[in-house]
Amino acid sequence: MKAFRQLWTILVSVALLLALWEGIVRFSDISPALLPSPFVVLKAIAELCRNGTLRQNITDSLWRFAVGYVLAISTGTLLGILVGWYRVLFDYLNPILQFLRPIAPVAWMPFIVLFWGIGDLPAIVIIFIAAFFPVLLTTARAVINLDPVYLKIAANYGVKSPSVLWKIVLPAVFPQIANSFHIALGSAWIFLVSGEMVGTQSGLGYMIVDARNNMRSDHLLAAMVLVGAIGLILDLLIARAELAILKFWGQTDVH
């Protein structure tokens, strides 16, 4: 029932957005060449499907995203737990992390291209940077702020390090970590497009650049629609995965 209600909410929201879009096209002075209607964009998506480029571009983008994102959240979670557990280490590393975190991932692009050239790797590195810092810092702070009662229970039952980290600490702080996964997913998906705009010959970001260079606003909007739609689907999938893990760890208050 909840899944149906969520699906209905999404469909209504999309319908309202499409109606607003169509209304702007019909009743404004904006040229259709600059702002195509939803129907024209749908035709562009169908055209891209027929010529076979759409599937390849989506596949390439998802592959780059999966590699960079999985590496970022796994590394960020592991290091975050260790850094949060050893508070002295966090005190020394935190100023460095806070210095590096505000630097936009795309700002590193010249150095990334210089060291690794062009192709898939620069986009993967951009995704990694975008997702890594939110997960690392959120995990570390969650461990630092962990309720001491968990550690007292572990001590009473004779659970020692490192088992306490994986059996007690990780399940206890996972809701905060999962929230960072959501934040990291959004950031990583945004910067995937930015990373693919430089040095790649495929992907959704490349589609946007190619459409702009060829002055195909319908293809440009088609790529933008696909970026948004896939981002929404990925967010829903990670929410389902989070729910499954919480239930596995006995979070009975999660429905």
PDB file of N, CA and C in Angstrom, residues 94-188:
ATOM      1  N   ASN A  94      40.550  16.272  10.689  1.00  0.00           N
ATOM      2  CA  ASN A  94      39.369  17.080  10.416  1.00  0.00           C
ATOM      3  C   ASN A  94      39.690  18.424   9.761  1.00  0.00           C
ATOM      4  N   PRO A  95      40.707  19.179  10.222  1.00  0.00           N
ATOM      5  CA  PRO A  95      41.014  20.448   9.526  1.00  0.00           C
ATOM      6  C   PRO A  95      41.364  20.248   8.053  1.00  0.00           C
ATOM      7  N   ILE A  96      42.081  19.171   7.759  1.00  0.00           N
ATOM      8  CA  ILE A  96      42.435  18.902   6.360  1.00  0.00           C
ATOM      9  C   ILE A  96      41.185  18.574   5.550  1.00  0.00           C
ATOM     10  N   LEU A  97      40.321  17.731   6.119  1.00  0.00           N
ATOM     11  CA  LEU A  97      39.091  17.347   5.420  1.00  0.00           C
ATOM     12  C   LEU A  97      38.186  18.556   5.198  1.00  0.00           C
ATOM     13  N   GLN A  98      38.091  19.430   6.211  1.00  0.00           N
ATOM     14  CA  GLN A  98      37.255  20.612   6.071  1.00  0.00           C
ATOM     15  C   GLN A  98      37.838  21.605   5.064  1.00  0.00           C
ATOM     16  N   PHE A  99      39.152  21.569   4.900  1.00  0.00           N
ATOM     17  CA  PHE A  99      39.802  22.414   3.893  1.00  0.00           C
ATOM     18  C   PHE A  99      39.523  21.909   2.480  1.00  0.00           C
ATOM     19  N   LEU A 100      39.568  20.575   2.300  1.00  0.00           N
ATOM     20  CA  LEU A 100      39.395  19.992   0.973  1.00  0.00           C
ATOM     21  C   LEU A 100      37.926  19.878   0.564  1.00  0.00           C
ATOM     22  N   ARG A 101      37.036  19.669   1.525  1.00  0.00           N
ATOM     23  CA  ARG A 101      35.632  19.377   1.225  1.00  0.00           C
ATOM     24  C   ARG A 101      34.941  20.464   0.409  1.00  0.00           C
ATOM     25  N   PRO A 102      35.139  21.764   0.696  1.00  0.00           N
ATOM     26  CA  PRO A 102      34.396  22.773  -0.062  1.00  0.00           C
ATOM     27  C   PRO A 102      34.864  22.956  -1.506  1.00  0.00           C
ATOM     28  N   ILE A 103      36.009  22.384  -1.851  1.00  0.00           N
ATOM     29  CA  ILE A 103      36.515  22.540  -3.218  1.00  0.00           C
ATOM     30  C   ILE A 103      35.669  21.673  -4.146  1.00  0.00           C
ATOM     31  N   ALA A 104      35.037  22.307  -5.117  1.00  0.00           N
ATOM     32  CA  ALA A 104      34.160  21.578  -6.038  1.00  0.00           C
ATOM     33  C   ALA A 104      34.953  20.503  -6.780  1.00  0.00           C
ATOM     34  N   PRO A 105      34.381  19.301  -6.929  1.00  0.00           N
ATOM     35  CA  PRO A 105      35.112  18.233  -7.618  1.00  0.00           C
ATOM     36  C   PRO A 105      35.600  18.626  -9.006  1.00  0.00           C
ATOM     37  N   VAL A 106      34.811  19.428  -9.726  1.00  0.00           N
ATOM     38  CA  VAL A 106      35.230  19.803 -11.086  1.00  0.00           C
ATOM     39  C   VAL A 106      36.473  20.683 -11.070  1.00  0.00           C
ATOM     40  N   ALA A 107      36.757  21.327  -9.932  1.00  0.00           N
ATOM     41  CA  ALA A 107      37.959  22.147  -9.841  1.00  0.00           C
ATOM     42  C   ALA A 107      39.219  21.299  -9.941  1.00  0.00           C
ATOM     43  N   TRP A 108      39.085  20.017  -9.612  1.00  0.00           N
ATOM     44  CA  TRP A 108      40.228  19.110  -9.701  1.00  0.00           C
ATOM     45  C   TRP A 108      40.430  18.570 -11.115  1.00  0.00           C
ATOM     46  N   MET A 109      39.496  18.877 -12.012  1.00  0.00           N
ATOM     47  CA  MET A 109      39.540  18.266 -13.344  1.00  0.00           C
ATOM     48  C   MET A 109      40.855  18.482 -14.087  1.00  0.00           C
ATOM     49  N   PRO A 110      41.437  19.709 -14.112  1.00  0.00           N
ATOM     50  CA  PRO A 110      42.726  19.857 -14.830  1.00  0.00           C
ATOM     51  C   PRO A 110      43.809  18.928 -14.309  1.00  0.00           C
ATOM     52  N   PHE A 111      43.870  18.746 -12.991  1.00  0.00           N
ATOM     53  CA  PHE A 111      44.885  17.863 -12.408  1.00  0.00           C
ATOM     54  C   PHE A 111      44.560  16.395 -12.684  1.00  0.00           C
ATOM     55  N   ILE A 112      43.271  16.068 -12.648  1.00  0.00           N
ATOM     56  CA  ILE A 112      42.859  14.693 -12.939  1.00  0.00           C
ATOM     57  C   ILE A 112      43.226  14.317 -14.363  1.00  0.00           C
ATOM     58  N   VAL A 113      42.924  15.211 -15.307  1.00  0.00           N
ATOM     59  CA  VAL A 113      43.257  14.952 -16.712  1.00  0.00           C
ATOM     60  C   VAL A 113      44.769  14.881 -16.895  1.00  0.00           C
ATOM     61  N   LEU A 114      45.493  15.735 -16.165  1.00  0.00           N
ATOM     62  CA  LEU A 114      46.952  15.747 -16.281  1.00  0.00           C
ATOM     63  C   LEU A 114      47.549  14.419 -15.825  1.00  0.00           C
ATOM     64  N   PHE A 115      47.022  13.856 -14.748  1.00  0.00           N
ATOM     65  CA  PHE A 115      47.575  12.627 -14.187  1.00  0.00           C
ATOM     66  C   PHE A 115      47.027  11.371 -14.867  1.00  0.00           C
ATOM     67  N   TRP A 116      45.740  11.370 -15.221  1.00  0.00           N
ATOM     68  CA  TRP A 116      45.113  10.147 -15.719  1.00  0.00           C
ATOM     69  C   TRP A 116      44.619  10.250 -17.157  1.00  0.00           C
ATOM     70  N   GLY A 117      44.821  11.388 -17.791  1.00  0.00           N
ATOM     71  CA  GLY A 117      44.399  11.530 -19.178  1.00  0.00           C
ATOM     72  C   GLY A 117      42.891  11.683 -19.296  1.00  0.00           C
ATOM     73  N   ILE A 118      42.367  11.401 -20.502  1.00  0.00           N
ATOM     74  CA  ILE A 118      40.939  11.532 -20.748  1.00  0.00           C
ATOM     75  C   ILE A 118      40.324  10.129 -20.876  1.00  0.00           C
ATOM     76  N   GLY A 119      38.995  10.089 -20.815  1.00  0.00           N
ATOM     77  CA  GLY A 119      38.309   8.805 -20.906  1.00  0.00           C
ATOM     78  C   GLY A 119      37.431   8.574 -19.688  1.00  0.00           C
ATOM     79  N   ASP A 120      37.273   7.318 -19.307  1.00  0.00           N
ATOM     80  CA  ASP A 120      36.387   6.969 -18.197  1.00  0.00           C
ATOM     81  C   ASP A 120      36.930   7.404 -16.836  1.00  0.00           C
ATOM     82  N   LEU A 121      38.221   7.279 -16.641  1.00  0.00           N
ATOM     83  CA  LEU A 121      38.805   7.471 -15.315  1.00  0.00           C
ATOM     84  C   LEU A 121      38.572   8.864 -14.731  1.00  0.00           C
ATOM     85  N   PRO A 122      38.737   9.957 -15.490  1.00  0.00           N
ATOM     86  CA  PRO A 122      38.455  11.268 -14.896  1.00  0.00           C
ATOM     87  C   PRO A 122      37.038  11.396 -14.365  1.00  0.00           C
ATOM     88  N   ALA A 123      36.048  10.884 -15.100  1.00  0.00           N
ATOM     89  CA  ALA A 123      34.664  10.948 -14.630  1.00  0.00           C
ATOM     90  C   ALA A 123      34.485  10.127 -13.359  1.00  0.00           C
ATOM     91  N   ILE A 124      35.113   8.963 -13.291  1.00  0.00           N
ATOM     92  CA  ILE A 124      35.012   8.116 -12.100  1.00  0.00           C
ATOM     93  C   ILE A 124      35.644   8.810 -10.899  1.00  0.00           C
ATOM     94  N   VAL A 125      36.781   9.454 -11.098  1.00  0.00           N
ATOM     95  CA  VAL A 125      37.449  10.162  -9.999  1.00  0.00           C
ATOM     96  C   VAL A 125      36.585  11.327  -9.512  1.00  0.00           C
ATOM     97  N   ILE A 126      35.961  12.048 -10.428  1.00  0.00           N
ATOM     98  CA  ILE A 126      35.074  13.150 -10.054  1.00  0.00           C
ATOM     99  C   ILE A 126      33.918  12.633  -9.196  1.00  0.00           C
ATOM    100  N   ILE A 127      33.326  11.526  -9.604  1.00  0.00           N
ATOM    101  CA  ILE A 127      32.231  10.918  -8.837  1.00  0.00           C
ATOM    102  C   ILE A 127      32.720  10.513  -7.451  1.00  0.00           C
ATOM    103  N   PHE A 128      33.891   9.906  -7.401  1.00  0.00           N
ATOM    104  CA  PHE A 128      34.463   9.477  -6.120  1.00  0.00           C
ATOM    105  C   PHE A 128      34.632  10.659  -5.170  1.00  0.00           C
ATOM    106  N   ILE A 129      35.197  11.742  -5.659  1.00  0.00           N
ATOM    107  CA  ILE A 129      35.428  12.917  -4.814  1.00  0.00           C
ATOM    108  C   ILE A 129      34.101  13.486  -4.318  1.00  0.00           C
ATOM    109  N   ALA A 130      33.109  13.547  -5.211  1.00  0.00           N
ATOM    110  CA  ALA A 130      31.820  14.123  -4.843  1.00  0.00           C
ATOM    111  C   ALA A 130      31.120  13.324  -3.759  1.00  0.00           C
ATOM    112  N   ALA A 131      31.273  12.009  -3.766  1.00  0.00           N
ATOM    113  CA  ALA A 131      30.566  11.157  -2.812  1.00  0.00           C
ATOM    114  C   ALA A 131      31.385  10.851  -1.557  1.00  0.00           C
ATOM    115  N   PHE A 132      32.687  10.944  -1.643  1.00  0.00           N
ATOM    116  CA  PHE A 132      33.554  10.473  -0.564  1.00  0.00           C
ATOM    117  C   PHE A 132      33.442  11.322   0.703  1.00  0.00           C
ATOM    118  N   PHE A 133      33.550  12.630   0.575  1.00  0.00           N
ATOM    119  CA  PHE A 133      33.599  13.490   1.758  1.00  0.00           C
ATOM    120  C   PHE A 133      32.313  13.469   2.580  1.00  0.00           C
ATOM    121  N   PRO A 134      31.118  13.533   1.973  1.00  0.00           N
ATOM    122  CA  PRO A 134      29.907  13.452   2.814  1.00  0.00           C
ATOM    123  C   PRO A 134      29.822  12.174   3.627  1.00  0.00           C
ATOM    124  N   VAL A 135      30.180  11.049   3.017  1.00  0.00           N
ATOM    125  CA  VAL A 135      30.102   9.765   3.719  1.00  0.00           C
ATOM    126  C   VAL A 135      31.148   9.697   4.824  1.00  0.00           C
ATOM    127  N   LEU A 136      32.367  10.069   4.521  1.00  0.00           N
ATOM    128  CA  LEU A 136      33.452  10.002   5.508  1.00  0.00           C
ATOM    129  C   LEU A 136      33.143  10.857   6.732  1.00  0.00           C
ATOM    130  N   LEU A 137      32.783  12.119   6.525  1.00  0.00           N
ATOM    131  CA  LEU A 137      32.577  13.030   7.650  1.00  0.00           C
ATOM    132  C   LEU A 137      31.334  12.665   8.452  1.00  0.00           C
ATOM    133  N   THR A 138      30.256  12.278   7.767  1.00  0.00           N
ATOM    134  CA  THR A 138      29.046  11.893   8.489  1.00  0.00           C
ATOM    135  C   THR A 138      29.279  10.645   9.324  1.00  0.00           C
ATOM    136  N   THR A 139      29.964   9.667   8.756  1.00  0.00           N
ATOM    137  CA  THR A 139      30.252   8.429   9.490  1.00  0.00           C
ATOM    138  C   THR A 139      31.129   8.701  10.696  1.00  0.00           C
ATOM    139  N   ALA A 140      32.172   9.490  10.517  1.00  0.00           N
ATOM    140  CA  ALA A 140      33.088   9.786  11.624  1.00  0.00           C
ATOM    141  C   ALA A 140      32.358  10.492  12.761  1.00  0.00           C
ATOM    142  N   ARG A 141      31.535  11.473  12.439  1.00  0.00           N
ATOM    143  CA  ARG A 141      30.822  12.208  13.484  1.00  0.00           C
ATOM    144  C   ARG A 141      29.773  11.329  14.159  1.00  0.00           C
ATOM    145  N   ALA A 142      29.159  10.433  13.394  1.00  0.00           N
ATOM    146  CA  ALA A 142      28.178   9.518  13.991  1.00  0.00           C
ATOM    147  C   ALA A 142      28.847   8.599  15.005  1.00  0.00           C
ATOM    148  N   VAL A 143      30.043   8.112  14.689  1.00  0.00           N
ATOM    149  CA  VAL A 143      30.775   7.243  15.620  1.00  0.00           C
ATOM    150  C   VAL A 143      31.198   8.028  16.856  1.00  0.00           C
ATOM    151  N   ILE A 144      31.670   9.246  16.652  1.00  0.00           N
ATOM    152  CA  ILE A 144      32.107  10.076  17.780  1.00  0.00           C
ATOM    153  C   ILE A 144      30.943  10.354  18.732  1.00  0.00           C
ATOM    154  N   ASN A 145      29.772  10.609  18.175  1.00  0.00           N
ATOM    155  CA  ASN A 145      28.599  10.967  18.984  1.00  0.00           C
ATOM    156  C   ASN A 145      27.761   9.756  19.392  1.00  0.00           C
ATOM    157  N   LEU A 146      28.301   8.568  19.217  1.00  0.00           N
ATOM    158  CA  LEU A 146      27.565   7.355  19.574  1.00  0.00           C
ATOM    159  C   LEU A 146      27.237   7.345  21.072  1.00  0.00           C
ATOM    160  N   ASP A 147      26.014   6.946  21.386  1.00  0.00           N
ATOM    161  CA  ASP A 147      25.585   6.849  22.782  1.00  0.00           C
ATOM    162  C   ASP A 147      26.485   5.866  23.531  1.00  0.00           C
ATOM    163  N   PRO A 148      27.107   6.286  24.624  1.00  0.00           N
ATOM    164  CA  PRO A 148      28.028   5.398  25.363  1.00  0.00           C
ATOM    165  C   PRO A 148      27.382   4.112  25.858  1.00  0.00           C
ATOM    166  N   VAL A 149      26.050   4.098  25.946  1.00  0.00           N
ATOM    167  CA  VAL A 149      25.384   2.896  26.453  1.00  0.00           C
ATOM    168  C   VAL A 149      25.678   1.687  25.569  1.00  0.00           C
ATOM    169  N   TYR A 150      25.868   1.909  24.250  1.00  0.00           N
ATOM    170  CA  TYR A 150      26.191   0.794  23.353  1.00  0.00           C
ATOM    171  C   TYR A 150      27.529   0.168  23.730  1.00  0.00           C
ATOM    172  N   LEU A 151      28.483   0.997  24.038  1.00  0.00           N
ATOM    173  CA  LEU A 151      29.811   0.497  24.393  1.00  0.00           C
ATOM    174  C   LEU A 151      29.799  -0.191  25.759  1.00  0.00           C
ATOM    175  N   LYS A 152      28.969   0.309  26.661  1.00  0.00           N
ATOM    176  CA  LYS A 152      28.863  -0.336  27.976  1.00  0.00           C
ATOM    177  C   LYS A 152      28.260  -1.726  27.842  1.00  0.00           C
ATOM    178  N   ILE A 153      27.249  -1.852  26.988  1.00  0.00           N
ATOM    179  CA  ILE A 153      26.637  -3.159  26.755  1.00  0.00           C
ATOM    180  C   ILE A 153      27.656  -4.119  26.136  1.00  0.00           C
ATOM    181  N   ALA A 154      28.422  -3.601  25.164  1.00  0.00           N
ATOM    182  CA  ALA A 154      29.444  -4.437  24.526  1.00  0.00           C
ATOM    183  C   ALA A 154      30.473  -4.906  25.544  1.00  0.00           C
ATOM    184  N   ALA A 155      30.868  -4.002  26.444  1.00  0.00           N
ATOM    185  CA  ALA A 155      31.852  -4.371  27.464  1.00  0.00           C
ATOM    186  C   ALA A 155      31.278  -5.414  28.417  1.00  0.00           C
ATOM    187  N   ASN A 156      30.010  -5.276  28.765  1.00  0.00           N
ATOM    188  CA  ASN A 156      29.385  -6.234  29.672  1.00  0.00           C
ATOM    189  C   ASN A 156      29.336  -7.640  29.078  1.00  0.00           C
ATOM    190  N   TYR A 157      29.177  -7.691  27.741  1.00  0.00           N
ATOM    191  CA  TYR A 157      29.108  -8.990  27.074  1.00  0.00           C
ATOM    192  C   TYR A 157      30.466  -9.460  26.566  1.00  0.00           C
ATOM    193  N   GLY A 158      31.501  -8.702  26.862  1.00  0.00           N
ATOM    194  CA  GLY A 158      32.850  -9.120  26.508  1.00  0.00           C
ATOM    195  C   GLY A 158      33.193  -8.976  25.039  1.00  0.00           C
ATOM    196  N   VAL A 159      32.489  -8.109  24.329  1.00  0.00           N
ATOM    197  CA  VAL A 159      32.792  -7.876  22.906  1.00  0.00           C
ATOM    198  C   VAL A 159      33.990  -6.935  22.817  1.00  0.00           C
ATOM    199  N   LYS A 160      35.029  -7.351  22.142  1.00  0.00           N
ATOM    200  CA  LYS A 160      36.256  -6.573  22.059  1.00  0.00           C
ATOM    201  C   LYS A 160      36.434  -6.001  20.655  1.00  0.00           C
ATOM    202  N   SER A 161      37.322  -5.005  20.562  1.00  0.00           N
ATOM    203  CA  SER A 161      37.686  -4.471  19.243  1.00  0.00           C
ATOM    204  C   SER A 161      38.481  -5.540  18.498  1.00  0.00           C
ATOM    205  N   PRO A 162      38.368  -5.648  17.163  1.00  0.00           N
ATOM    206  CA  PRO A 162      37.532  -4.814  16.300  1.00  0.00           C
ATOM    207  C   PRO A 162      36.089  -5.293  16.141  1.00  0.00           C
ATOM    208  N   SER A 163      35.739  -6.390  16.808  1.00  0.00           N
ATOM    209  CA  SER A 163      34.380  -6.911  16.651  1.00  0.00           C
ATOM    210  C   SER A 163      33.325  -5.888  17.052  1.00  0.00           C
ATOM    211  N   VAL A 164      33.626  -5.080  18.070  1.00  0.00           N
ATOM    212  CA  VAL A 164      32.644  -4.099  18.528  1.00  0.00           C
ATOM    213  C   VAL A 164      32.324  -3.082  17.435  1.00  0.00           C
ATOM    214  N   LEU A 165      33.303  -2.823  16.572  1.00  0.00           N
ATOM    215  CA  LEU A 165      33.066  -1.860  15.495  1.00  0.00           C
ATOM    216  C   LEU A 165      32.021  -2.366  14.512  1.00  0.00           C
ATOM    217  N   TRP A 166      32.112  -3.648  14.164  1.00  0.00           N
ATOM    218  CA  TRP A 166      31.232  -4.187  13.128  1.00  0.00           C
ATOM    219  C   TRP A 166      29.924  -4.736  13.699  1.00  0.00           C
ATOM    220  N   LYS A 167      29.972  -5.214  14.960  1.00  0.00           N
ATOM    221  CA  LYS A 167      28.781  -5.809  15.545  1.00  0.00           C
ATOM    222  C   LYS A 167      27.919  -4.813  16.324  1.00  0.00           C
ATOM    223  N   ILE A 168      28.534  -3.750  16.823  1.00  0.00           N
ATOM    224  CA  ILE A 168      27.810  -2.791  17.657  1.00  0.00           C
ATOM    225  C   ILE A 168      27.763  -1.404  17.006  1.00  0.00           C
ATOM    226  N   VAL A 169      28.942  -0.867  16.696  1.00  0.00           N
ATOM    227  CA  VAL A 169      29.023   0.522  16.249  1.00  0.00           C
ATOM    228  C   VAL A 169      28.370   0.716  14.887  1.00  0.00           C
ATOM    229  N   LEU A 170      28.740  -0.142  13.920  1.00  0.00           N
ATOM    230  CA  LEU A 170      28.208   0.045  12.572  1.00  0.00           C
ATOM    231  C   LEU A 170      26.689  -0.047  12.517  1.00  0.00           C
ATOM    232  N   PRO A 171      26.044  -1.065  13.110  1.00  0.00           N
ATOM    233  CA  PRO A 171      24.581  -1.090  13.092  1.00  0.00           C
ATOM    234  C   PRO A 171      23.960   0.121  13.792  1.00  0.00           C
ATOM    235  N   ALA A 172      24.611   0.590  14.877  1.00  0.00           N
ATOM    236  CA  ALA A 172      24.044   1.706  15.638  1.00  0.00           C
ATOM    237  C   ALA A 172      24.068   3.017  14.856  1.00  0.00           C
ATOM    238  N   VAL A 173      25.120   3.226  14.075  1.00  0.00           N
ATOM    239  CA  VAL A 173      25.251   4.502  13.356  1.00  0.00           C
ATOM    240  C   VAL A 173      24.790   4.407  11.908  1.00  0.00           C
ATOM    241  N   PHE A 174      24.320   3.231  11.489  1.00  0.00           N
ATOM    242  CA  PHE A 174      23.982   3.076  10.075  1.00  0.00           C
ATOM    243  C   PHE A 174      22.887   4.027   9.592  1.00  0.00           C
ATOM    244  N   PRO A 175      21.861   4.362  10.394  1.00  0.00           N
ATOM    245  CA  PRO A 175      20.875   5.336   9.888  1.00  0.00           C
ATOM    246  C   PRO A 175      21.507   6.658   9.451  1.00  0.00           C
ATOM    247  N   GLN A 176      22.488   7.151  10.218  1.00  0.00           N
ATOM    248  CA  GLN A 176      23.174   8.378   9.812  1.00  0.00           C
ATOM    249  C   GLN A 176      24.026   8.155   8.565  1.00  0.00           C
ATOM    250  N   ILE A 177      24.671   6.980   8.502  1.00  0.00           N
ATOM    251  CA  ILE A 177      25.479   6.666   7.320  1.00  0.00           C
ATOM    252  C   ILE A 177      24.599   6.579   6.086  1.00  0.00           C
ATOM    253  N   ALA A 178      23.429   5.942   6.226  1.00  0.00           N
ATOM    254  CA  ALA A 178      22.517   5.813   5.092  1.00  0.00           C
ATOM    255  C   ALA A 178      22.067   7.175   4.602  1.00  0.00           C
ATOM    256  N   ASN A 179      21.860   8.105   5.523  1.00  0.00           N
ATOM    257  CA  ASN A 179      21.487   9.457   5.112  1.00  0.00           C
ATOM    258  C   ASN A 179      22.598  10.105   4.292  1.00  0.00           C
ATOM    259  N   SER A 180      23.836   9.840   4.678  1.00  0.00           N
ATOM    260  CA  SER A 180      24.960  10.375   3.898  1.00  0.00           C
ATOM    261  C   SER A 180      25.033   9.724   2.525  1.00  0.00           C
ATOM    262  N   PHE A 181      24.589   8.451   2.424  1.00  0.00           N
ATOM    263  CA  PHE A 181      24.551   7.798   1.125  1.00  0.00           C
ATOM    264  C   PHE A 181      23.602   8.539   0.182  1.00  0.00           C
ATOM    265  N   HIS A 182      22.458   8.986   0.723  1.00  0.00           N
ATOM    266  CA  HIS A 182      21.512   9.742  -0.089  1.00  0.00           C
ATOM    267  C   HIS A 182      22.129  11.049  -0.585  1.00  0.00           C
ATOM    268  N   ILE A 183      22.752  11.765   0.353  1.00  0.00           N
ATOM    269  CA  ILE A 183      23.380  13.039  -0.009  1.00  0.00           C
ATOM    270  C   ILE A 183      24.492  12.814  -1.034  1.00  0.00           C
ATOM    271  N   ALA A 184      25.305  11.788  -0.787  1.00  0.00           N
ATOM    272  CA  ALA A 184      26.415  11.495  -1.689  1.00  0.00           C
ATOM    273  C   ALA A 184      25.919  11.079  -3.068  1.00  0.00           C
ATOM    274  N   LEU A 185      24.809  10.342  -3.107  1.00  0.00           N
ATOM    275  CA  LEU A 185      24.272   9.917  -4.397  1.00  0.00           C
ATOM    276  C   LEU A 185      23.883  11.115  -5.252  1.00  0.00           C
ATOM    277  N   GLY A 186      23.183  12.071  -4.641  1.00  0.00           N
ATOM    278  CA  GLY A 186      22.792  13.254  -5.396  1.00  0.00           C
ATOM    279  C   GLY A 186      23.987  14.033  -5.915  1.00  0.00           C
ATOM    280  N   SER A 187      24.973  14.242  -5.033  1.00  0.00           N
ATOM    281  CA  SER A 187      26.169  14.987  -5.448  1.00  0.00           C
ATOM    282  C   SER A 187      26.929  14.249  -6.538  1.00  0.00           C
ATOM    283  N   ALA A 188      27.087  12.936  -6.362  1.00  0.00           N
ATOM    284  CA  ALA A 188      27.846  12.150  -7.338  1.00  0.00           C
ATOM    285  C   ALA A 188      27.157  12.140  -8.690  1.00  0.00           C
TER     286      ALA A 188
END
